[in-house]
Amino acid sequence: QVQVVESGGGLVQFGGSLRLSCAASGSVFSFNYMGWYRQAPGKQRELVASITNIGRSNYADSVKGRFTVSRGNVKNTVYLQMNSLKPEDTAVYYCKMLIRYGEYWGPGTQVTVSS
């Protein structure tokens, strides 16, 4: 059974940084695609950043230049480095991994940016 877990969320001041981690366990296969999503209260879940198994990344316009997604050295581990955080980045951040033929989501980690 594949399990995905996010970590690294917390409370940070405007302009600060956080590094989120996403790790999947329980699979012998490596991920094909991984996406970081976020959902703020009263808003729809949105894609923030993504990365493929060959390292191709994409970002939402709202985070370009501030967020960086990268693959870890450990299999099925991905990071999201978030710099210059703004109050509008406050949300629950979720990790979605596509591994083999399955789609797996983590439970999310809260990021709160205070002004």
Short mmCIF file of C-alpha atoms in Angstrom, two decimals:
data_model
loop_
_atom_site.label_atom_id
_atom_site.label_comp_id
_atom_site.label_asym_id
_atom_site.label_seq_id
_atom_site.Cartn_x
_atom_site.Cartn_y
_atom_site.Cartn_z
CA GLN A 1 0.00 0.00 0.00
CA VAL A 2 1.50 3.33 -1.09
CA GLN A 3 1.39 6.10 1.48
CA VAL A 4 2.26 9.72 0.86
CA VAL A 5 3.11 12.12 3.67
CA GLU A 6 3.90 15.82 3.63
CA SER A 7 5.90 17.62 6.29
CA GLY A 8 7.54 20.95 6.94
CA GLY A 9 4.55 23.23 7.24
CA GLY A 10 4.19 25.81 9.96
CA LEU A 11 3.79 29.45 10.84
CA VAL A 12 6.14 31.94 9.22
CA GLN A 13 6.26 35.70 8.92
CA PHE A 14 5.80 37.66 5.72
CA GLY A 15 8.94 37.33 3.62
CA GLY A 16 10.08 34.18 5.36
CA SER A 17 10.87 30.74 4.00
CA LEU A 18 9.73 27.18 4.49
CA ARG A 19 10.75 23.89 2.96
CA LEU A 20 8.09 21.27 2.49
CA SER A 21 8.86 17.60 2.01
CA CYS A 22 6.81 14.89 0.40
CA ALA A 23 7.69 11.24 0.72
CA ALA A 24 5.96 8.15 -0.63
CA SER A 25 6.51 4.74 0.86
CA GLY A 26 5.33 1.26 -0.02
CA SER A 27 6.22 1.15 -3.71
CA VAL A 28 9.12 -0.42 -5.55
CA PHE A 29 8.51 1.96 -8.44
CA SER A 30 9.63 5.56 -8.74
CA PHE A 31 7.17 8.33 -9.35
CA ASN A 32 6.39 9.53 -12.85
CA TYR A 33 4.95 12.88 -11.85
CA MET A 34 4.56 14.79 -8.65
CA GLY A 35 2.48 17.87 -7.96
CA TRP A 36 2.27 20.28 -5.06
CA TYR A 37 -1.23 21.65 -4.59
CA ARG A 38 -2.68 24.06 -2.08
CA GLN A 39 -6.12 24.89 -0.83
CA ALA A 40 -6.98 28.01 1.09
CA PRO A 41 -10.20 28.31 3.10
CA GLY A 42 -13.16 28.85 0.79
CA LYS A 43 -11.08 28.36 -2.34
CA GLN A 44 -10.55 25.55 -4.77
CA ARG A 45 -7.47 23.40 -4.66
CA GLU A 46 -4.86 24.70 -7.09
CA LEU A 47 -1.67 23.35 -8.58
CA VAL A 48 1.35 25.24 -7.32
CA ALA A 49 4.30 23.33 -8.77
CA SER A 50 5.06 20.02 -10.39
CA ILE A 51 8.02 17.92 -11.39
CA THR A 52 8.43 14.85 -13.56
CA ASN A 53 10.69 11.87 -13.15
CA ILE A 54 13.17 13.45 -15.54
CA GLY A 55 13.22 16.68 -13.58
CA ARG A 56 10.99 18.86 -15.73
CA SER A 57 9.25 21.38 -13.49
CA ASN A 58 6.37 23.81 -13.83
CA TYR A 59 5.04 26.55 -11.60
CA ALA A 60 1.90 28.56 -11.15
CA ASP A 61 2.41 32.19 -12.09
CA SER A 62 1.70 33.25 -8.53
CA VAL A 63 4.77 31.41 -7.20
CA LYS A 64 7.26 31.68 -10.06
CA GLY A 65 10.58 32.98 -8.86
CA ARG A 66 9.71 32.29 -5.21
CA PHE A 67 9.09 28.53 -5.05
CA THR A 68 11.37 25.74 -6.22
CA VAL A 69 10.41 22.10 -6.56
CA SER A 70 13.14 19.46 -6.53
CA ARG A 71 13.62 15.72 -6.26
CA GLY A 72 15.34 14.25 -3.28
CA ASN A 73 18.14 11.70 -3.31
CA VAL A 74 15.88 9.19 -1.61
CA LYS A 75 13.44 7.48 -3.96
CA ASN A 76 10.01 9.11 -4.13
CA THR A 77 10.98 12.16 -2.13
CA VAL A 78 10.27 15.67 -3.37
CA TYR A 79 10.77 19.08 -1.83
CA LEU A 80 9.17 22.48 -2.22
CA GLN A 81 11.37 25.38 -1.19
CA MET A 82 9.19 28.41 -0.57
CA ASN A 83 10.84 31.82 -0.26
CA SER A 84 9.49 35.35 0.05
CA LEU A 85 6.27 34.00 1.48
CA LYS A 86 3.17 36.16 1.46
CA PRO A 87 -0.05 35.96 3.47
CA GLU A 88 -1.83 34.81 0.31
CA ASP A 89 0.35 31.68 0.34
CA THR A 90 -1.49 30.57 3.48
CA ALA A 91 -3.15 27.24 2.73
CA VAL A 92 -3.00 23.53 3.28
CA TYR A 93 -0.38 22.14 0.94
CA TYR A 94 -0.88 18.70 -0.57
CA CYS A 95 1.39 16.37 -2.44
CA LYS A 96 0.13 14.18 -5.26
CA MET A 97 2.28 11.46 -6.76
CA LEU A 98 1.67 9.37 -9.84
CA ILE A 99 3.43 6.07 -9.33
CA ARG A 100 3.05 3.29 -11.87
CA TYR A 101 -0.70 3.35 -12.57
CA GLY A 102 -1.83 4.88 -9.31
CA GLU A 103 -2.51 8.38 -8.01
CA TYR A 104 -1.69 9.04 -4.38
CA TRP A 105 -2.37 12.03 -2.19
CA GLY A 106 -0.98 12.99 1.16
CA PRO A 107 -3.12 14.36 4.03
CA GLY A 108 -1.65 17.85 3.67
CA THR A 109 0.43 20.21 5.78
CA GLN A 110 -0.67 23.65 6.94
CA VAL A 111 1.33 26.71 5.92
CA THR A 112 0.40 29.99 7.57
CA VAL A 113 2.07 33.25 6.65
CA SER A 114 1.47 36.13 9.03
CA SER A 115 1.59 39.75 8.03
#
